[in-house]
XYZ file of C-alpha atoms in Angstrom:
127
model
C 171.759 144.356 122.069
C 170.790 145.319 119.512
C 167.718 147.066 120.792
C 165.027 147.926 118.262
C 162.405 150.286 119.686
C 159.290 150.374 117.510
C 156.933 153.288 118.138
C 153.531 153.509 116.454
C 150.799 156.118 116.376
C 148.180 153.378 116.805
C 147.937 149.916 118.337
C 149.950 147.122 116.733
C 148.253 143.741 116.428
C 149.850 140.765 118.161
C 150.375 139.164 114.752
C 152.159 142.244 113.396
C 154.305 142.455 116.534
C 155.400 138.850 116.137
C 156.005 139.185 112.397
C 157.898 142.455 112.771
C 160.055 141.101 115.595
C 160.934 138.050 113.493
C 161.679 140.260 110.482
C 163.992 142.442 112.578
C 165.808 139.393 113.980
C 166.174 137.822 110.534
C 167.458 140.985 108.867
C 169.763 142.041 111.688
C 171.304 138.601 112.166
C 171.434 137.965 108.432
C 173.580 141.038 107.860
C 175.636 141.090 111.038
C 175.975 137.447 112.039
C 174.972 138.419 115.584
C 173.361 135.634 117.631
C 169.556 135.798 117.609
C 169.550 135.881 121.405
C 171.220 139.318 121.275
C 168.286 140.957 119.444
C 165.644 142.755 121.510
C 162.490 144.415 120.175
C 160.179 146.600 122.249
C 157.003 148.404 121.229
C 155.457 151.763 122.122
C 151.873 152.164 120.969
C 149.721 155.296 120.701
C 152.988 157.243 120.548
C 152.968 160.798 119.171
C 155.108 160.989 116.036
C 155.775 163.649 113.409
C 152.897 164.409 111.042
C 152.604 161.730 108.367
C 154.753 159.204 110.248
C 152.959 156.030 111.380
C 155.979 154.115 112.699
C 159.372 155.025 114.063
C 162.111 152.445 114.607
C 165.157 153.334 116.659
C 167.798 150.678 116.032
C 170.558 150.796 118.637
C 173.367 148.528 117.433
C 176.958 147.682 118.356
C 179.562 149.979 116.857
C 182.307 148.494 114.720
C 180.665 147.347 111.512
C 181.363 148.914 108.133
C 179.288 151.815 106.863
C 178.428 149.724 103.790
C 176.984 146.941 105.969
C 175.005 149.434 108.055
C 173.682 151.080 104.888
C 172.546 147.709 103.480
C 170.939 146.691 106.773
C 169.157 150.056 106.949
C 167.850 149.896 103.368
C 166.636 146.303 103.684
C 165.065 146.915 107.099
C 163.261 149.963 105.734
C 161.953 148.245 102.587
C 160.869 145.005 104.265
C 159.260 146.765 107.235
C 157.194 148.969 104.928
C 156.138 145.934 102.915
C 155.164 143.961 106.030
C 153.198 146.841 107.566
C 151.740 147.907 104.217
C 152.914 151.505 104.571
C 154.853 153.854 102.320
C 158.491 154.653 103.056
C 157.387 158.204 103.894
C 155.340 156.786 106.793
C 158.360 155.125 108.431
C 161.070 156.980 110.308
C 164.077 154.684 110.874
C 167.242 155.610 112.740
C 170.332 153.452 113.210
C 172.468 154.490 116.191
C 175.780 152.822 117.020
C 177.046 152.393 120.589
C 180.260 150.749 121.806
C 179.765 147.078 122.692
C 181.382 147.760 126.068
C 178.333 149.856 127.008
C 176.038 146.830 126.843
C 175.585 143.715 128.958
C 173.752 140.533 128.040
C 173.100 137.954 130.753
C 175.502 139.753 133.081
C 178.354 139.824 130.548
C 179.753 142.741 128.583
C 179.105 142.189 124.879
C 182.011 141.564 122.529
C 182.815 143.807 119.599
C 181.147 142.725 116.341
C 182.851 139.666 114.890
C 184.326 138.623 118.247
C 181.366 136.515 119.424
C 183.268 133.251 118.890
C 185.746 134.315 121.593
C 183.037 134.475 124.270
C 182.884 131.226 126.197
C 179.871 132.502 128.146
C 177.903 132.918 124.927
C 178.186 129.234 124.055
C 177.307 127.891 127.503
C 173.869 126.368 127.974
C 171.476 128.639 129.911
């Protein structure tokens, strides 16, 4: 968690997948302070999307952050993704969906609410 599902109407090159995944991690963690190990990115290629849309990103994130932070994350993710993929903003459909942290497990542990990561001993243990 978070889970970013990237759907594309065509194939995505390995380079673009790596660059986009790193961009998502950097933006998400930069705004939220979430550990990088929490971020997951999956890809669906040759996926049917609405006319004119080349990419759709469904960002499923932990509930509990301010609307202002979510709005900033959304705007930056949208702008930087379009720049990286060399597409217009009209060709990207981006949705941010919040779910309670208690609905998600990472490594067999229920995730903490945003901002409570420092209280998770399991998070700081070596794998």
